[in-house]
Structure formats: structure tokens, C-alpha cells
Amino acid sequence: MIVLFMLGYYMTDLSYMDLYYNLSYNIHKSLGILAFELSVAMILWTLYCKIPQPLASHKNWEQIAARLAHITLFIMMVLIPFSGYAISSSGGKAVSFFDWYAIPSFLPIREGLEDFAGEVHYYLAYGTLLLVCIHIAAALKHQFIDKDGTISRMLGRPAE
Ligand code: HEM
């Protein structure tokens, strides 16, 4: 996901004439499809597994905020790649996955759909980046200021 954010930022500054224009877009699309597939697997795994319960020391609003952030992140992990796919396939073109297989376009060909999907992709991607930064700051605060072992729990280890 981090590489996808960086590549998205980098490639949209390139001109059509740039040596790395096609390469960077193709890698972004293929990695984005991979991120989508892994995200769906992770969401199914999370639904199947028992979700760790929040600590009793966490305030009510903190528990609600954390739950909302997790749900939003999961939704974004599906919507961001989908909106990216919509940009690429809105002209009826298939999207190639590392030249291995191609996902056909199943969206209706409509005037302005590519631009609309581009706007949606932009706002969802950068909005999610902001949410990820807030989430990291909250986890660091819990780990190092409250010392409640939140990062250990995020990494699957029980809090000390
Ligand atoms: C989690 C996955 C993804 C992330 C985090 C991500 C992130 C980004 C970011 C930050 C940008 C730059 C936005 C801008 O400045 O306009 C971008 C652009 C773009 N992404 Fe993605 N992306 C993802 C998945 C995909 C997928 C799966 C595709 C296509 C199959 C895709 C296609 C594109 C295209 C075509 C652009 C250029 C849009 C333009 O030129 O306006 N992305 N992406």
C-alpha cells in the first residue's frame, strides 16, 4: 500500500514522453490488483478469526473511534483499487496483471467516467493516507505514552 501511494504520487507528475511513464503506470496497476486480492483475503480472514477485544482501560470514545477507523480502512482497501480499475477500464480496455493475465473491462463506456473515477481515486487514496497517519499516531501514543502494549497487540502479541 505504501509503495502504491508513493508510485501514484510519482507517476502522475510524469509526462507521456517520460521514459518511465508506461512502466510506472503498469507496475502501479498490477500492484494495485495484488493489493486488492490480498485485502479481500485479509478481510475474509478477519471475519473468520476472532477479533481482539479492546482493552478495558480504553475510553468508550477511543474504542468507537478505533472500530470506525478499522472498518473504514477495510472498506478503502477495496474501494481504492476498484476506483483505480474504473479509471483504467472505463474506456473498455482490459487491465493487465504483470502481463500474466488481464481483467476485462465490465464497466459501461460513458463520457466522463474516467475523469470521475480519477477524482474518486485521488480523494479516497489521499483521504486514506491521512487516516493511516492518524491511526499510526494513535497507536504510537498508546504504546509509548499510555504504555498499554497496543502495538504489540497489533502485531499479534499479547500486551506485556
Ligand atoms: C490500494 C491500492 C491503490 C492505491 C493506494 C493507489 C494510490 C494512488 C495514488 C495516490 C494515485 C495518485 C492520485 C493523483 O494524483 O491523481 C493513483 C493514481 C492512479 N492509480 Fe492508483 N492506487 C491503488 C490501486 C490502483 C489500481 C488497482 C489501479 C488500476 C487497475 C490504479 C490506477 C491508477 C491510475 C490510472 C492512476 C492515475 C490517475 C490520473 O492520472 O489521474 N490504482 N493511485
PDB file of C-alpha atoms and ligand atoms in Angstrom:
ATOM      1  CA  MET A   1       0.000   0.000   0.000  1.00  0.00           C
ATOM      2  CA  ILE A   2       2.843   2.398   0.903  1.00  0.00           C
ATOM      3  CA  VAL A   3       4.586   1.707  -2.423  1.00  0.00           C
ATOM      4  CA  LEU A   4       1.264   2.290  -4.223  1.00  0.00           C
ATOM      5  CA  PHE A   5       0.810   5.704  -2.573  1.00  0.00           C
ATOM      6  CA  MET A   6       4.386   6.711  -3.470  1.00  0.00           C
ATOM      7  CA  LEU A   7       4.160   5.383  -7.032  1.00  0.00           C
ATOM      8  CA  GLY A   8       0.769   7.079  -7.552  1.00  0.00           C
ATOM      9  CA  TYR A   9       2.239  10.408  -6.389  1.00  0.00           C
ATOM     10  CA  TYR A  10       5.358   9.973  -8.559  1.00  0.00           C
ATOM     11  CA  MET A  11       3.760   8.743 -11.791  1.00  0.00           C
ATOM     12  CA  THR A  12       1.014  11.385 -12.002  1.00  0.00           C
ATOM     13  CA  ASP A  13       3.790  14.010 -12.248  1.00  0.00           C
ATOM     14  CA  LEU A  14       5.346  12.352 -15.322  1.00  0.00           C
ATOM     15  CA  SER A  15       4.625  13.418 -18.904  1.00  0.00           C
ATOM     16  CA  TYR A  16       3.588  10.983 -21.644  1.00  0.00           C
ATOM     17  CA  MET A  17       7.077  11.384 -23.120  1.00  0.00           C
ATOM     18  CA  ASP A  18       8.834  10.245 -19.958  1.00  0.00           C
ATOM     19  CA  LEU A  19      10.829   7.003 -20.169  1.00  0.00           C
ATOM     20  CA  TYR A  20       9.143   5.588 -17.043  1.00  0.00           C
ATOM     21  CA  TYR A  21       5.567   6.721 -17.803  1.00  0.00           C
ATOM     22  CA  ASN A  22       4.191   3.400 -19.093  1.00  0.00           C
ATOM     23  CA  LEU A  23       6.324   1.274 -16.780  1.00  0.00           C
ATOM     24  CA  SER A  24       5.282   3.100 -13.610  1.00  0.00           C
ATOM     25  CA  TYR A  25       1.568   3.036 -14.550  1.00  0.00           C
ATOM     26  CA  ASN A  26       1.742  -0.685 -15.411  1.00  0.00           C
ATOM     27  CA  ILE A  27       3.500  -1.535 -12.116  1.00  0.00           C
ATOM     28  CA  HIS A  28       1.007   0.646 -10.172  1.00  0.00           C
ATOM     29  CA  LYS A  29      -1.983  -1.095 -11.743  1.00  0.00           C
ATOM     30  CA  SER A  30      -0.548  -4.599 -11.238  1.00  0.00           C
ATOM     31  CA  LEU A  31       0.488  -3.942  -7.622  1.00  0.00           C
ATOM     32  CA  GLY A  32      -2.927  -2.338  -7.044  1.00  0.00           C
ATOM     33  CA  ILE A  33      -4.662  -5.504  -8.249  1.00  0.00           C
ATOM     34  CA  LEU A  34      -2.379  -7.551  -5.975  1.00  0.00           C
ATOM     35  CA  ALA A  35      -3.253  -5.242  -3.043  1.00  0.00           C
ATOM     36  CA  PHE A  36      -6.940  -5.751  -3.829  1.00  0.00           C
ATOM     37  CA  GLU A  37      -6.601  -9.555  -3.863  1.00  0.00           C
ATOM     38  CA  LEU A  38      -4.614  -9.598  -0.609  1.00  0.00           C
ATOM     39  CA  SER A  39      -7.081  -7.167   1.008  1.00  0.00           C
ATOM     40  CA  VAL A  40     -10.065  -9.366   0.158  1.00  0.00           C
ATOM     41  CA  ALA A  41      -8.197 -12.394   1.607  1.00  0.00           C
ATOM     42  CA  MET A  42      -7.337 -10.394   4.738  1.00  0.00           C
ATOM     43  CA  ILE A  43     -10.913  -9.161   5.218  1.00  0.00           C
ATOM     44  CA  LEU A  44     -12.275 -12.724   4.878  1.00  0.00           C
ATOM     45  CA  TRP A  45      -9.606 -13.937   7.328  1.00  0.00           C
ATOM     46  CA  THR A  46     -10.550 -11.189   9.797  1.00  0.00           C
ATOM     47  CA  LEU A  47     -14.237 -12.116   9.565  1.00  0.00           C
ATOM     48  CA  TYR A  48     -13.337 -15.770  10.155  1.00  0.00           C
ATOM     49  CA  CYS A  49     -10.949 -15.132  13.096  1.00  0.00           C
ATOM     50  CA  LYS A  50     -11.853 -13.816  16.493  1.00  0.00           C
ATOM     51  CA  ILE A  51     -11.149 -10.062  16.525  1.00  0.00           C
ATOM     52  CA  PRO A  52      -9.017  -8.949  19.533  1.00  0.00           C
ATOM     53  CA  GLN A  53     -11.215  -7.103  22.030  1.00  0.00           C
ATOM     54  CA  PRO A  54     -10.247  -3.546  23.084  1.00  0.00           C
ATOM     55  CA  LEU A  55      -8.576  -3.124  26.462  1.00  0.00           C
ATOM     56  CA  ALA A  56     -10.887  -2.166  29.339  1.00  0.00           C
ATOM     57  CA  SER A  57      -8.565   0.810  30.035  1.00  0.00           C
ATOM     58  CA  HIS A  58      -9.503   2.362  26.656  1.00  0.00           C
ATOM     59  CA  LYS A  59     -12.186   5.031  26.937  1.00  0.00           C
ATOM     60  CA  ASN A  60     -15.544   4.469  25.233  1.00  0.00           C
ATOM     61  CA  TRP A  61     -14.919   7.076  22.526  1.00  0.00           C
ATOM     62  CA  GLU A  62     -11.454   5.571  21.853  1.00  0.00           C
ATOM     63  CA  GLN A  63     -12.980   2.133  21.315  1.00  0.00           C
ATOM     64  CA  ILE A  64     -15.620   3.548  18.944  1.00  0.00           C
ATOM     65  CA  ALA A  65     -13.007   5.630  17.047  1.00  0.00           C
ATOM     66  CA  ALA A  66     -10.710   2.598  16.672  1.00  0.00           C
ATOM     67  CA  ARG A  67     -13.547   0.387  15.430  1.00  0.00           C
ATOM     68  CA  LEU A  68     -14.685   3.069  12.927  1.00  0.00           C
ATOM     69  CA  ALA A  69     -11.099   3.528  11.692  1.00  0.00           C
ATOM     70  CA  HIS A  70     -10.659  -0.235  11.169  1.00  0.00           C
ATOM     71  CA  ILE A  71     -13.949  -0.573   9.269  1.00  0.00           C
ATOM     72  CA  THR A  72     -13.143   2.494   7.120  1.00  0.00           C
ATOM     73  CA  LEU A  73      -9.656   1.150   6.325  1.00  0.00           C
ATOM     74  CA  PHE A  74     -11.090  -2.206   5.251  1.00  0.00           C
ATOM     75  CA  ILE A  75     -13.691  -0.520   3.019  1.00  0.00           C
ATOM     76  CA  MET A  76     -10.995   1.718   1.481  1.00  0.00           C
ATOM     77  CA  MET A  77      -8.754  -1.295   0.775  1.00  0.00           C
ATOM     78  CA  VAL A  78     -11.479  -2.447  -1.624  1.00  0.00           C
ATOM     79  CA  LEU A  79     -12.801   0.905  -2.913  1.00  0.00           C
ATOM     80  CA  ILE A  80      -9.396   2.453  -3.791  1.00  0.00           C
ATOM     81  CA  PRO A  81      -8.315  -0.387  -6.122  1.00  0.00           C
ATOM     82  CA  PHE A  82     -11.827  -0.566  -7.558  1.00  0.00           C
ATOM     83  CA  SER A  83     -11.828   3.152  -8.406  1.00  0.00           C
ATOM     84  CA  GLY A  84      -8.316   2.698  -9.930  1.00  0.00           C
ATOM     85  CA  TYR A  85      -9.647  -0.169 -12.022  1.00  0.00           C
ATOM     86  CA  ALA A  86     -12.557   2.068 -13.070  1.00  0.00           C
ATOM     87  CA  ILE A  87     -10.103   4.746 -14.373  1.00  0.00           C
ATOM     88  CA  SER A  88      -8.151   2.211 -16.390  1.00  0.00           C
ATOM     89  CA  SER A  89     -11.034   0.180 -17.751  1.00  0.00           C
ATOM     90  CA  SER A  90     -13.588   2.954 -18.326  1.00  0.00           C
ATOM     91  CA  GLY A  91     -12.573   3.181 -21.999  1.00  0.00           C
ATOM     92  CA  GLY A  92     -13.312  -0.522 -22.460  1.00  0.00           C
ATOM     93  CA  LYS A  93      -9.644  -1.557 -22.004  1.00  0.00           C
ATOM     94  CA  ALA A  94      -8.670  -4.681 -20.035  1.00  0.00           C
ATOM     95  CA  VAL A  95      -6.222  -4.186 -17.120  1.00  0.00           C
ATOM     96  CA  SER A  96      -3.136  -6.397 -17.261  1.00  0.00           C
ATOM     97  CA  PHE A  97      -1.676  -8.034 -14.151  1.00  0.00           C
ATOM     98  CA  PHE A  98       2.110  -8.115 -14.750  1.00  0.00           C
ATOM     99  CA  ASP A  99       1.427  -9.338 -18.342  1.00  0.00           C
ATOM    100  CA  TRP A 100       0.307 -12.619 -16.771  1.00  0.00           C
ATOM    101  CA  TYR A 101      -3.459 -12.273 -17.083  1.00  0.00           C
ATOM    102  CA  ALA A 102      -5.851  -9.434 -17.838  1.00  0.00           C
ATOM    103  CA  ILE A 103      -9.003  -8.346 -16.056  1.00  0.00           C
ATOM    104  CA  PRO A 104     -11.565  -7.439 -18.736  1.00  0.00           C
ATOM    105  CA  SER A 105     -13.478  -4.181 -18.590  1.00  0.00           C
ATOM    106  CA  PHE A 106     -17.003  -4.762 -17.379  1.00  0.00           C
ATOM    107  CA  LEU A 107     -17.933  -1.103 -16.822  1.00  0.00           C
ATOM    108  CA  PRO A 108     -20.246   0.737 -19.224  1.00  0.00           C
ATOM    109  CA  ILE A 109     -18.346   3.062 -21.601  1.00  0.00           C
ATOM    110  CA  ARG A 110     -19.614   6.537 -20.606  1.00  0.00           C
ATOM    111  CA  GLU A 111     -18.320  10.017 -21.332  1.00  0.00           C
ATOM    112  CA  GLY A 112     -16.632  11.468 -18.226  1.00  0.00           C
ATOM    113  CA  LEU A 113     -16.465   8.174 -16.285  1.00  0.00           C
ATOM    114  CA  GLU A 114     -12.649   8.099 -16.474  1.00  0.00           C
ATOM    115  CA  ASP A 115     -12.351  11.636 -15.038  1.00  0.00           C
ATOM    116  CA  PHE A 116     -14.925  10.923 -12.339  1.00  0.00           C
ATOM    117  CA  ALA A 117     -13.175   7.681 -11.321  1.00  0.00           C
ATOM    118  CA  GLY A 118      -9.859   9.607 -11.286  1.00  0.00           C
ATOM    119  CA  GLU A 119     -11.281  12.180  -8.844  1.00  0.00           C
ATOM    120  CA  VAL A 120     -12.745   9.438  -6.628  1.00  0.00           C
ATOM    121  CA  HIS A 121      -9.413   7.521  -6.676  1.00  0.00           C
ATOM    122  CA  TYR A 122      -7.492  10.686  -5.761  1.00  0.00           C
ATOM    123  CA  TYR A 123      -9.699  11.662  -2.799  1.00  0.00           C
ATOM    124  CA  LEU A 124     -10.053   8.112  -1.470  1.00  0.00           C
ATOM    125  CA  ALA A 125      -6.288   7.467  -1.718  1.00  0.00           C
ATOM    126  CA  TYR A 126      -5.159  10.702  -0.024  1.00  0.00           C
ATOM    127  CA  GLY A 127      -8.027  10.628   2.499  1.00  0.00           C
ATOM    128  CA  THR A 128      -6.982   7.109   3.476  1.00  0.00           C
ATOM    129  CA  LEU A 129      -3.342   8.191   3.727  1.00  0.00           C
ATOM    130  CA  LEU A 130      -4.453  10.832   6.245  1.00  0.00           C
ATOM    131  CA  LEU A 131      -6.437   8.229   8.203  1.00  0.00           C
ATOM    132  CA  VAL A 132      -3.421   5.865   8.209  1.00  0.00           C
ATOM    133  CA  CYS A 133      -1.225   8.675   9.626  1.00  0.00           C
ATOM    134  CA  ILE A 134      -3.783   9.414  12.392  1.00  0.00           C
ATOM    135  CA  HIS A 135      -4.036   5.674  13.120  1.00  0.00           C
ATOM    136  CA  ILE A 136      -0.227   5.358  13.411  1.00  0.00           C
ATOM    137  CA  ALA A 137      -0.077   8.432  15.707  1.00  0.00           C
ATOM    138  CA  ALA A 138      -2.801   6.947  17.946  1.00  0.00           C
ATOM    139  CA  ALA A 139      -1.025   3.566  18.112  1.00  0.00           C
ATOM    140  CA  LEU A 140       2.301   5.267  18.999  1.00  0.00           C
ATOM    141  CA  LYS A 141       0.574   7.333  21.713  1.00  0.00           C
ATOM    142  CA  HIS A 142      -0.966   4.192  23.252  1.00  0.00           C
ATOM    143  CA  GLN A 143       2.311   2.258  23.053  1.00  0.00           C
ATOM    144  CA  PHE A 144       4.748   4.890  24.323  1.00  0.00           C
ATOM    145  CA  ILE A 145       2.708   7.386  26.391  1.00  0.00           C
ATOM    146  CA  ASP A 146      -0.054   5.161  27.844  1.00  0.00           C
ATOM    147  CA  LYS A 147       2.302   2.144  27.756  1.00  0.00           C
ATOM    148  CA  ASP A 148      -0.609  -0.258  27.237  1.00  0.00           C
ATOM    149  CA  GLY A 149       1.110  -2.526  24.673  1.00  0.00           C
ATOM    150  CA  THR A 150      -1.181  -1.529  21.773  1.00  0.00           C
ATOM    151  CA  ILE A 151       1.490  -2.004  19.070  1.00  0.00           C
ATOM    152  CA  SER A 152       2.385  -5.421  20.498  1.00  0.00           C
ATOM    153  CA  ARG A 153      -1.293  -6.365  20.276  1.00  0.00           C
ATOM    154  CA  MET A 154      -1.478  -5.011  16.694  1.00  0.00           C
ATOM    155  CA  LEU A 155       1.453  -7.294  15.836  1.00  0.00           C
ATOM    156  CA  GLY A 156      -0.402 -10.278  17.273  1.00  0.00           C
ATOM    157  CA  ARG A 157       1.471 -10.488  20.570  1.00  0.00           C
ATOM    158  CA  PRO A 158      -0.327 -10.232  23.912  1.00  0.00           C
ATOM    159  CA  ALA A 159       0.337  -6.965  25.803  1.00  0.00           C
ATOM    160  CA  GLU A 160       3.074  -7.305  28.441  1.00  0.00           C
TER     161      GLU A 160
HETATM  162  C1  HEM B   1      -4.688   0.176  -2.678  1.00  0.00           C
HETATM  163  C2  HEM B   1      -4.414   0.361  -3.931  1.00  0.00           C
HETATM  164  C3  HEM B   1      -4.070   1.687  -4.567  1.00  0.00           C
HETATM  165  C4  HEM B   1      -3.569   2.844  -4.029  1.00  0.00           C
HETATM  166  C5  HEM B   1      -3.207   3.126  -2.564  1.00  0.00           C
HETATM  167  C6  HEM B   1      -3.444   3.804  -5.115  1.00  0.00           C
HETATM  168  C7  HEM B   1      -2.980   5.102  -4.967  1.00  0.00           C
HETATM  169  C8  HEM B   1      -2.903   6.029  -5.994  1.00  0.00           C
HETATM  170  C9  HEM B   1      -2.477   7.401  -5.852  1.00  0.00           C
HETATM  171  C10 HEM B   1      -2.022   8.067  -4.545  1.00  0.00           C
HETATM  172  C11 HEM B   1      -2.560   7.987  -7.067  1.00  0.00           C
HETATM  173  C12 HEM B   1      -2.239   9.456  -7.426  1.00  0.00           C
HETATM  174  C13 HEM B   1      -3.544  10.209  -7.483  1.00  0.00           C
HETATM  175  C14 HEM B   1      -3.437  11.501  -8.274  1.00  0.00           C
HETATM  176  O1  HEM B   1      -2.533  12.299  -8.003  1.00  0.00           O
HETATM  177  O2  HEM B   1      -4.294  11.712  -9.175  1.00  0.00           O
HETATM  178  C15 HEM B   1      -3.018   6.992  -8.019  1.00  0.00           C
HETATM  179  C16 HEM B   1      -3.225   7.206  -9.371  1.00  0.00           C
HETATM  180  C17 HEM B   1      -3.674   6.248 -10.262  1.00  0.00           C
HETATM  181  N1  HEM B   1      -3.995   4.937  -9.970  1.00  0.00           N
HETATM  182 FE1  HEM B   1      -3.941   4.082  -8.138  1.00  0.00          FE
HETATM  183  N2  HEM B   1      -3.865   3.217  -6.285  1.00  0.00           N
HETATM  184  C18 HEM B   1      -4.248   1.923  -5.999  1.00  0.00           C
HETATM  185  C19 HEM B   1      -4.738   0.973  -6.889  1.00  0.00           C
HETATM  186  C20 HEM B   1      -4.891   1.162  -8.257  1.00  0.00           C
HETATM  187  C21 HEM B   1      -5.384   0.159  -9.193  1.00  0.00           C
HETATM  188  C22 HEM B   1      -5.807  -1.270  -8.835  1.00  0.00           C
HETATM  189  C23 HEM B   1      -5.401   0.745 -10.425  1.00  0.00           C
HETATM  190  C24 HEM B   1      -5.802   0.173 -11.760  1.00  0.00           C
HETATM  191  C25 HEM B   1      -6.018  -1.083 -12.031  1.00  0.00           C
HETATM  192  C26 HEM B   1      -4.919   2.112 -10.264  1.00  0.00           C
HETATM  193  C27 HEM B   1      -4.813   3.024 -11.288  1.00  0.00           C
HETATM  194  C28 HEM B   1      -4.396   4.324 -11.143  1.00  0.00           C
HETATM  195  C29 HEM B   1      -4.325   5.271 -12.239  1.00  0.00           C
HETATM  196  C30 HEM B   1      -4.679   5.004 -13.704  1.00  0.00           C
HETATM  197  C31 HEM B   1      -3.875   6.484 -11.676  1.00  0.00           C
HETATM  198  C32 HEM B   1      -3.611   7.810 -12.403  1.00  0.00           C
HETATM  199  C33 HEM B   1      -4.801   8.722 -12.264  1.00  0.00           C
HETATM  200  C34 HEM B   1      -4.581  10.011 -13.023  1.00  0.00           C
HETATM  201  O3  HEM B   1      -3.724  10.077 -13.893  1.00  0.00           O
HETATM  202  O4  HEM B   1      -5.326  10.958 -12.717  1.00  0.00           O
HETATM  203  N3  HEM B   1      -4.620   2.329  -8.918  1.00  0.00           N
HETATM  204  N4  HEM B   1      -3.236   5.810  -7.336  1.00  0.00           N
END
